[in-house]
Amino acid sequence: MFENTMIQNELLTYFESRGFNVDRNNGAAVIKSFSKPEDEIFSLYNGVGLRHIHNASIIELRGNDSADFLHRITTNGLKDFSKEQIRKTIFTTEKGRFIDVVTVLNFESHLILVGDLSNKVKVMSWINRYVISDDVKQNDANHRFNILEFSGPQADSFMTWVCGSQISDIPIDSFKVMNIEGILFFLAKMKDERGSKKFWVLTDTTHTIRLLNYVLDNTGPFDFNLIGEEAYNSFRIEQGIPVAPNEINDLFNPHELNLSGLIDTKKGCYIGQEVLARLETYDKVQKKLNGLTFESEIQLSQETELVDEENQNAGIITSFVNSIKLKKQIGLAVVKRNYLNENSLLYVVNGDKKIKAKVTELPFKK
């Protein structure tokens, strides 16, 4: 459907050539694990993990009005958006609900928007809908880039090991062109959900494979691991990180998913601004993303309900996993306001089964 199909196949062939098994996940080819999931989780929490963001949507915007256009229709300010800067922003509907969260990279001659592949058609359609007389042209850019993410407490030191001391010259939320052993790529420095530094590498397939070979042959003294889908999904639920399509969808708004920090309240109008401003100003946010700890294993279906002791609806379960770190089944749920405390005991109902679920603050702790 999208232009990154060939890139994905080439990278999967590369990983297979190094002895890793490719699995099918809802029809998509992925690497569920590169090593023991426990080792991969350890690297994410204590060392450095390298993950291929295979589900990225990459859109290019060209034209003199591109930044101003995004400033006007999305939640965050992009008026003072300079070359090589990075900013996250949210496309919202007129009702303030999610279309997608995107990371915007300013290449001066054009902008690159990185979101989720499941929302790509919606974002491109939304842009087309509101471009009237603006000098803005969009293109599918998935064929141009792969994105590799380096994260974990050792990520900064590891990237200095790989790329040299010039890493320290890159400010947070910006990127630079790098040339390591003739391998060309864009290196972006950002902060993760815990406030630690993380890095994105954007490059074409040929340079991606050369860089992967170089990195895997030069892991040095670090607690390094490639990160598969199983470990990352456990990590992101443990950390309370919302993703599309589970949480980032048109059922919810940014306040409900704890993403109000991506709303610039001083910049004025954007699509959905009146609804979101009213929710915040008048304290009308009625539900929030929280964690759930389950008494026993569950399986979600469309009929699964989250209820209180009187069988009244208490919220919506969005994700669940057998936590690799915590050794128990946990989940994420958008829970109604009156249950938002750790003393709340709720129930998961699926058919004849009724399982206790305890509301837990995010991120999860032991």
XYZ file of C-alpha atoms in Angstrom:
366
model
C 0.000 0.000 0.000
C 2.810 2.392 0.886
C 6.182 2.952 -0.730
C 8.251 1.486 2.092
C 7.427 -2.130 1.142
C 10.692 -2.685 -0.748
C 12.731 -1.070 2.042
C 11.095 -3.306 4.635
C 11.807 -6.429 2.572
C 15.461 -5.475 2.080
C 15.979 -4.907 5.797
C 14.164 -8.114 6.695
C 16.390 -9.994 4.241
C 19.400 -8.377 5.914
C 18.269 -9.416 9.400
C 17.554 -12.942 8.158
C 21.077 -13.078 6.709
C 22.383 -12.441 10.227
C 20.386 -15.365 11.584
C 17.306 -13.610 13.020
C 13.817 -15.058 12.561
C 11.084 -13.027 10.859
C 7.558 -13.480 12.223
C 4.121 -12.382 11.076
C 2.240 -9.983 13.353
C -1.279 -9.120 12.152
C -0.108 -9.663 8.594
C 3.057 -7.545 8.958
C 6.520 -9.081 8.887
C 8.440 -8.213 12.085
C 11.270 -9.449 14.269
C 9.597 -10.439 17.537
C 12.930 -10.871 19.294
C 16.609 -10.688 18.361
C 17.839 -12.338 21.556
C 16.247 -13.181 24.900
C 13.460 -10.620 25.543
C 14.811 -10.288 29.110
C 18.191 -9.168 27.710
C 16.534 -6.682 25.367
C 14.472 -5.206 28.212
C 17.634 -4.934 30.320
C 19.277 -2.855 27.579
C 16.283 -0.501 27.348
C 16.333 0.126 31.108
C 20.058 -0.056 31.824
C 22.069 0.019 28.602
C 21.339 0.929 24.988
C 18.839 -0.613 22.588
C 18.665 -0.281 18.808
C 15.207 -0.538 17.273
C 14.146 -0.284 13.641
C 10.957 1.800 13.592
C 9.288 -0.299 10.913
C 5.825 1.245 11.380
C 6.862 4.849 10.716
C 4.872 7.040 8.363
C 7.193 9.495 6.595
C 5.652 12.455 4.753
C 7.513 15.278 3.023
C 6.104 18.819 2.881
C 7.577 21.306 0.401
C 6.696 24.929 -0.206
C 7.311 28.281 1.479
C 4.185 28.029 3.639
C 4.800 24.524 5.036
C 5.831 25.477 8.584
C 3.216 28.220 8.842
C 0.565 25.801 7.578
C 1.410 23.225 10.262
C 1.485 26.011 12.851
C -2.083 26.906 11.920
C -3.640 23.438 11.834
C -1.736 21.459 14.523
C -1.407 21.851 18.292
C 2.194 22.990 18.711
C 3.879 26.224 17.651
C 6.096 26.182 14.557
C 6.483 29.919 13.891
C 10.092 30.048 15.135
C 11.009 26.719 13.581
C 14.571 26.862 12.207
C 16.740 24.659 10.016
C 17.772 21.360 11.662
C 15.278 21.765 14.515
C 12.821 19.044 15.599
C 9.371 19.562 17.069
C 6.497 17.222 17.951
C 2.942 18.264 17.244
C -0.518 16.725 16.993
C -3.077 16.676 14.208
C -6.503 16.839 15.853
C -10.047 16.824 14.506
C -12.569 19.621 15.027
C -13.623 17.747 18.170
C -10.050 17.737 19.494
C -9.588 13.999 18.904
C -6.375 12.455 17.565
C -5.533 12.070 13.932
C -1.837 11.457 14.647
C 1.165 12.618 16.660
C 4.048 13.577 14.360
C 7.688 14.504 14.801
C 8.625 17.308 12.399
C 12.199 17.735 11.142
C 13.121 21.008 9.415
C 15.431 20.477 6.415
C 14.959 24.161 5.419
C 14.001 23.321 1.829
C 11.343 20.940 3.108
C 9.874 19.379 6.248
C 9.762 15.683 7.114
C 6.814 14.463 9.237
C 7.280 11.153 11.055
C 4.093 9.599 12.425
C 2.503 6.162 12.524
C 1.913 4.146 9.360
C -1.628 3.260 10.448
C -2.565 6.968 10.365
C -0.735 7.938 7.190
C -3.740 8.083 4.863
C -5.709 10.131 7.400
C -2.886 12.652 7.842
C -2.294 13.086 4.112
C -6.030 13.459 3.491
C -6.278 15.993 6.326
C -3.430 18.049 4.854
C -5.052 17.983 1.412
C -8.330 19.099 2.941
C -6.869 22.278 4.428
C -4.324 23.296 1.784
C -6.228 25.901 -0.218
C -4.049 28.740 -1.474
C -0.996 27.786 0.636
C 2.325 27.024 -1.021
C 2.399 23.483 0.373
C 2.936 20.236 -1.501
C 3.131 16.836 0.162
C 4.747 13.581 -0.904
C 4.997 10.076 0.488
C 8.652 9.816 1.599
C 8.759 6.304 3.062
C 10.857 5.163 0.123
C 13.589 7.671 1.052
C 14.335 6.784 4.660
C 14.668 4.067 7.245
C 14.561 5.170 10.879
C 16.703 3.519 13.543
C 16.226 4.484 17.203
C 18.964 4.261 19.834
C 17.585 4.590 23.371
C 18.419 3.755 26.963
C 20.626 5.282 29.691
C 23.810 4.460 27.739
C 22.542 5.839 24.404
C 24.445 9.129 24.609
C 27.739 7.438 25.478
C 27.180 4.754 22.854
C 26.549 7.284 20.078
C 29.695 9.150 21.135
C 31.545 5.809 20.875
C 30.145 5.242 17.362
C 30.172 8.804 15.981
C 32.779 10.673 18.017
C 32.705 13.757 20.232
C 30.729 15.763 17.654
C 27.623 14.207 19.239
C 27.915 16.760 22.048
C 27.639 19.594 19.487
C 24.100 18.541 18.506
C 21.523 20.363 20.661
C 18.496 18.501 22.008
C 15.609 18.494 19.488
C 17.839 19.020 16.478
C 19.713 16.956 13.887
C 22.918 17.015 11.821
C 24.337 15.272 8.773
C 26.903 12.648 9.783
C 29.585 10.789 7.830
C 31.060 7.786 9.629
C 33.455 5.621 7.598
C 31.749 6.892 4.427
C 28.298 6.050 5.808
C 26.018 9.078 5.384
C 22.995 9.665 7.605
C 21.019 12.269 9.498
C 21.382 11.960 13.270
C 18.587 13.414 15.431
C 18.952 13.981 19.182
C 15.785 14.106 21.289
C 14.515 13.166 24.739
C 12.458 10.097 25.499
C 9.444 9.850 27.802
C 11.739 9.541 30.842
C 13.738 12.664 29.956
C 16.811 10.694 28.812
C 18.521 11.319 25.478
C 17.555 9.190 22.523
C 18.702 9.271 18.921
C 17.143 8.680 15.528
C 19.161 7.773 12.455
C 17.494 8.597 9.126
C 19.139 7.186 6.026
C 18.494 5.203 2.866
C 18.528 1.417 2.765
C 22.097 1.016 1.497
C 23.544 3.237 4.205
C 21.193 1.714 6.803
C 22.623 -1.752 6.206
C 26.204 -0.435 6.206
C 25.534 1.415 9.469
C 23.937 -1.647 11.059
C 26.995 -3.724 10.131
C 29.294 -1.076 11.554
C 27.339 -0.753 14.807
C 26.955 -4.510 15.327
C 30.696 -4.946 14.809
C 31.537 -2.118 17.245
C 29.275 -2.478 20.281
C 32.213 -1.929 22.635
C 31.758 -2.232 26.414
C 28.066 -1.309 26.370
C 24.992 -3.300 27.410
C 23.791 -3.265 23.801
C 20.975 -5.218 22.184
C 18.828 -5.058 19.103
C 15.223 -4.594 20.216
C 12.379 -6.705 18.853
C 8.651 -6.114 18.965
C 8.019 -8.270 22.036
C 10.462 -6.410 24.291
C 9.531 -2.956 23.007
C 5.803 -3.530 23.471
C 6.400 -4.644 27.051
C 8.651 -1.640 27.689
C 6.287 0.921 26.217
C 3.304 -0.372 28.247
C 5.424 -0.460 31.411
C 6.352 3.166 30.703
C 2.802 4.209 29.742
C 3.725 5.304 26.210
C 0.613 5.714 24.012
C 0.875 4.553 20.394
C -1.341 4.250 17.352
C -3.700 2.591 16.807
C -4.170 1.349 20.394
C -4.307 4.714 22.158
C -3.672 7.367 19.508
C -6.977 7.226 17.672
C -10.158 9.260 17.260
C -11.668 8.002 20.530
C -9.325 10.159 22.616
C -7.843 13.651 22.900
C -4.347 14.812 24.008
C -5.427 15.707 27.567
C -6.731 12.188 28.103
C -3.452 10.580 26.986
C -1.211 12.886 29.063
C 0.082 14.657 25.930
C -0.958 18.210 26.843
C 2.725 19.190 26.675
C 2.445 19.078 22.876
C -0.177 21.841 22.926
C 1.071 25.431 22.671
C -1.607 27.326 24.614
C -0.164 30.725 23.616
C -0.190 30.405 19.845
C -3.898 30.800 19.248
C -6.063 28.893 16.838
C -5.554 25.420 15.437
C -8.074 22.786 14.422
C -9.720 21.486 17.598
C -8.359 24.372 19.722
C -11.695 25.547 21.129
C -12.646 22.100 22.406
C -9.252 21.338 23.947
C -8.919 24.782 25.534
C -12.373 24.511 27.069
C -11.589 21.062 28.505
C -8.462 22.370 30.198
C -9.769 25.766 31.301
C -12.893 24.403 32.927
C -11.325 21.183 34.218
C -13.628 19.087 32.043
C -11.255 16.236 31.226
C -13.300 13.227 32.305
C -10.830 10.378 31.830
C -7.087 9.752 31.758
C -4.611 7.146 30.554
C -3.572 4.969 33.488
C -2.084 1.566 34.132
C -3.949 -1.567 35.131
C -2.569 -4.562 36.991
C -4.621 -7.706 36.393
C -5.264 -10.430 38.972
C -4.965 -13.109 36.282
C -4.427 -13.286 32.529
C -6.927 -11.698 30.181
C -7.586 -11.740 26.459
C -9.108 -8.638 24.925
C -11.925 -8.663 22.403
C -14.476 -6.134 21.191
C -16.791 -7.353 23.945
C -14.266 -6.833 26.772
C -15.479 -4.299 29.327
C -13.852 -2.422 32.207
C -16.422 -1.967 34.962
C -16.728 -1.079 38.650
C -18.205 -3.223 41.402
C -21.719 -2.258 40.293
C -20.985 -3.229 36.665
C -20.933 0.413 35.541
C -18.551 1.251 32.705
C -15.267 2.584 34.114
C -13.201 3.149 30.969
C -11.610 1.517 27.922
C -8.722 -0.969 27.967
C -6.350 -0.106 25.119
C -3.276 -2.368 25.548
C -2.118 -5.301 27.645
C 0.987 -7.445 27.917
C 2.698 -10.048 30.078
C 5.325 -7.654 31.432
C 8.841 -8.975 30.967
C 10.200 -6.745 33.728
C 7.365 -6.994 36.254
C 6.569 -10.690 35.665
C 2.813 -10.101 35.618
C 0.094 -9.052 33.214
C -0.424 -5.315 32.984
C -2.288 -2.997 30.671
C -3.131 0.553 29.698
C -6.633 1.951 29.958
C -8.307 5.323 29.575
C -10.089 5.365 32.934
C -12.965 7.591 34.008
C -12.021 10.363 36.400
C -13.808 9.113 39.502
C -11.702 5.916 39.454
C -8.334 7.667 39.128
C -6.696 6.594 42.344
C -4.672 3.571 43.315
C -7.371 2.356 45.704
C -9.814 1.856 42.846
C -10.606 -1.765 42.155
C -12.156 -2.436 38.775
C -13.061 -5.552 36.843
C -12.436 -6.832 33.353
C -15.512 -8.589 32.013
C -15.265 -10.830 28.972
C -18.139 -13.257 28.550
C -18.585 -15.179 31.787
C -15.175 -14.170 33.162
C -14.719 -11.308 35.642
C -11.117 -10.487 36.573
C -9.954 -7.919 39.119
C -7.932 -4.964 37.781
C -6.135 -2.440 39.995
C -5.626 1.144 38.739
C -1.897 1.989 38.751
C -0.007 5.224 38.146
C 2.311 5.442 35.150
C 5.028 4.453 34.644
C 4.587 1.098 36.360
C 6.747 0.402 39.385
C 7.466 -2.928 41.047
